[in-house]
Amino acid sequence: MARATARHILVPTEAKCLELKAAIEAGADFAQVARDNSTCPSGRSGGDLGSFGPGQMVKEFDTVVFSAPLNVVQGPVKTQFGYHLLEVTSRQD
């Protein structure tokens, strides 16, 4: 069964999501940006979501997590919770 580990940042607007993505791409630390900005409780741990399999996260998450390249920030990804930046840190297919 496929498994992945990922981290994310959740914010309420696409504009904020794009702003944070630009900061990370310019060298800001993903975990610190998550701690400072994410509205998800995982933000306290740098956005770390731990290990999970297909179907354990919302569909929009699964689509990205199980197809995106590793260690590349993806997003904005819109879900019913808001806008996410996602980074897949490992995956076993």
PDB file of C-alpha atoms in Angstrom:
ATOM      1  CA  MET A   1       0.000   0.000   0.000  1.00  0.00           C
ATOM      2  CA  ALA A   2       1.272   3.451  -0.890  1.00  0.00           C
ATOM      3  CA  ARG A   3       2.380   5.698   1.973  1.00  0.00           C
ATOM      4  CA  ALA A   4       3.604   9.265   2.013  1.00  0.00           C
ATOM      5  CA  THR A   5       4.879  11.840   4.456  1.00  0.00           C
ATOM      6  CA  ALA A   6       4.207  15.489   3.832  1.00  0.00           C
ATOM      7  CA  ARG A   7       4.019  18.880   5.428  1.00  0.00           C
ATOM      8  CA  HIS A   8       1.695  21.736   4.647  1.00  0.00           C
ATOM      9  CA  ILE A   9       0.724  25.299   5.386  1.00  0.00           C
ATOM     10  CA  LEU A  10      -2.955  26.245   5.554  1.00  0.00           C
ATOM     11  CA  VAL A  11      -4.088  29.842   5.060  1.00  0.00           C
ATOM     12  CA  PRO A  12      -7.493  31.412   4.325  1.00  0.00           C
ATOM     13  CA  THR A  13      -6.710  33.113   0.999  1.00  0.00           C
ATOM     14  CA  GLU A  14      -5.023  32.248  -2.276  1.00  0.00           C
ATOM     15  CA  ALA A  15      -3.143  35.568  -2.171  1.00  0.00           C
ATOM     16  CA  LYS A  16      -1.572  34.711   1.213  1.00  0.00           C
ATOM     17  CA  CYS A  17      -0.723  31.248  -0.070  1.00  0.00           C
ATOM     18  CA  LEU A  18       1.068  32.691  -3.104  1.00  0.00           C
ATOM     19  CA  GLU A  19       2.913  35.199  -0.902  1.00  0.00           C
ATOM     20  CA  LEU A  20       4.196  32.433   1.379  1.00  0.00           C
ATOM     21  CA  LYS A  21       5.153  30.213  -1.571  1.00  0.00           C
ATOM     22  CA  ALA A  22       7.234  33.059  -3.005  1.00  0.00           C
ATOM     23  CA  ALA A  23       8.955  33.530   0.363  1.00  0.00           C
ATOM     24  CA  ILE A  24       9.812  29.813   0.591  1.00  0.00           C
ATOM     25  CA  GLU A  25      11.068  29.739  -2.995  1.00  0.00           C
ATOM     26  CA  ALA A  26      13.252  32.750  -2.133  1.00  0.00           C
ATOM     27  CA  GLY A  27      14.856  30.802   0.724  1.00  0.00           C
ATOM     28  CA  ALA A  28      12.546  31.073   3.746  1.00  0.00           C
ATOM     29  CA  ASP A  29      12.379  27.920   5.882  1.00  0.00           C
ATOM     30  CA  PHE A  30       9.159  25.975   5.200  1.00  0.00           C
ATOM     31  CA  ALA A  31       8.800  24.839   8.824  1.00  0.00           C
ATOM     32  CA  GLN A  32       9.242  28.360  10.185  1.00  0.00           C
ATOM     33  CA  VAL A  33       6.759  29.791   7.683  1.00  0.00           C
ATOM     34  CA  ALA A  34       4.301  27.080   8.776  1.00  0.00           C
ATOM     35  CA  ARG A  35       4.807  27.908  12.467  1.00  0.00           C
ATOM     36  CA  ASP A  36       4.319  31.620  11.809  1.00  0.00           C
ATOM     37  CA  ASN A  37       1.365  31.458   9.392  1.00  0.00           C
ATOM     38  CA  SER A  38      -0.522  28.155   9.219  1.00  0.00           C
ATOM     39  CA  THR A  39      -4.033  28.054  10.676  1.00  0.00           C
ATOM     40  CA  CYS A  40      -3.808  24.251  10.980  1.00  0.00           C
ATOM     41  CA  PRO A  41      -2.733  22.769  14.346  1.00  0.00           C
ATOM     42  CA  SER A  42       0.099  21.017  12.443  1.00  0.00           C
ATOM     43  CA  GLY A  43       1.665  24.455  11.997  1.00  0.00           C
ATOM     44  CA  ARG A  44       3.067  24.169  15.518  1.00  0.00           C
ATOM     45  CA  SER A  45       5.199  21.234  14.305  1.00  0.00           C
ATOM     46  CA  GLY A  46       6.346  22.985  11.136  1.00  0.00           C
ATOM     47  CA  GLY A  47       3.377  21.712   9.142  1.00  0.00           C
ATOM     48  CA  ASP A  48       4.360  18.043   9.529  1.00  0.00           C
ATOM     49  CA  LEU A  49       1.438  15.712   8.768  1.00  0.00           C
ATOM     50  CA  GLY A  50       3.332  12.497   9.456  1.00  0.00           C
ATOM     51  CA  SER A  51       2.760   9.340   7.424  1.00  0.00           C
ATOM     52  CA  PHE A  52      -0.540   8.503   5.728  1.00  0.00           C
ATOM     53  CA  GLY A  53      -2.026   6.470   2.919  1.00  0.00           C
ATOM     54  CA  PRO A  54      -4.388   7.247   0.043  1.00  0.00           C
ATOM     55  CA  GLY A  55      -7.856   8.245   1.195  1.00  0.00           C
ATOM     56  CA  GLN A  56      -6.774   9.470   4.627  1.00  0.00           C
ATOM     57  CA  MET A  57      -6.685  13.103   3.519  1.00  0.00           C
ATOM     58  CA  VAL A  58      -9.141  15.087   1.422  1.00  0.00           C
ATOM     59  CA  LYS A  59      -9.205  14.258  -2.301  1.00  0.00           C
ATOM     60  CA  GLU A  60      -7.367  17.428  -3.366  1.00  0.00           C
ATOM     61  CA  PHE A  61      -4.523  16.508  -0.990  1.00  0.00           C
ATOM     62  CA  ASP A  62      -4.324  12.929  -2.195  1.00  0.00           C
ATOM     63  CA  THR A  63      -4.112  14.005  -5.824  1.00  0.00           C
ATOM     64  CA  VAL A  64      -1.056  16.154  -5.126  1.00  0.00           C
ATOM     65  CA  VAL A  65       0.636  14.018  -2.477  1.00  0.00           C
ATOM     66  CA  PHE A  66       0.576  10.827  -4.517  1.00  0.00           C
ATOM     67  CA  SER A  67       1.707  12.419  -7.800  1.00  0.00           C
ATOM     68  CA  ALA A  68       3.927  15.447  -7.088  1.00  0.00           C
ATOM     69  CA  PRO A  69       7.726  15.308  -7.077  1.00  0.00           C
ATOM     70  CA  LEU A  70       9.386  15.007  -3.682  1.00  0.00           C
ATOM     71  CA  ASN A  71      10.646  18.068  -1.814  1.00  0.00           C
ATOM     72  CA  VAL A  72       9.053  20.596  -4.188  1.00  0.00           C
ATOM     73  CA  VAL A  73       6.502  23.027  -2.758  1.00  0.00           C
ATOM     74  CA  GLN A  74       3.127  22.576  -4.486  1.00  0.00           C
ATOM     75  CA  GLY A  75       0.187  24.912  -4.386  1.00  0.00           C
ATOM     76  CA  PRO A  76      -1.942  26.744  -3.826  1.00  0.00           C
ATOM     77  CA  VAL A  77      -4.189  23.705  -3.411  1.00  0.00           C
ATOM     78  CA  LYS A  78      -7.768  24.671  -2.548  1.00  0.00           C
ATOM     79  CA  THR A  79      -9.810  22.468  -0.203  1.00  0.00           C
ATOM     80  CA  GLN A  80     -12.865  23.100   1.949  1.00  0.00           C
ATOM     81  CA  PHE A  81     -10.436  24.193   4.697  1.00  0.00           C
ATOM     82  CA  GLY A  82      -8.706  26.938   2.726  1.00  0.00           C
ATOM     83  CA  TYR A  83      -5.550  27.162   0.628  1.00  0.00           C
ATOM     84  CA  HIS A  84      -2.571  24.893   1.185  1.00  0.00           C
ATOM     85  CA  LEU A  85       1.066  24.733   0.271  1.00  0.00           C
ATOM     86  CA  LEU A  86       2.159  21.096   0.244  1.00  0.00           C
ATOM     87  CA  GLU A  87       5.555  19.496   0.260  1.00  0.00           C
ATOM     88  CA  VAL A  88       5.833  15.727  -0.118  1.00  0.00           C
ATOM     89  CA  THR A  89       8.854  14.638   1.915  1.00  0.00           C
ATOM     90  CA  SER A  90       8.743  10.896   1.141  1.00  0.00           C
ATOM     91  CA  ARG A  91       6.597   8.388  -0.696  1.00  0.00           C
ATOM     92  CA  GLN A  92       6.559   4.615  -1.081  1.00  0.00           C
ATOM     93  CA  ASP A  93       4.378   3.312  -3.882  1.00  0.00           C
TER      94      ASP A  93
END
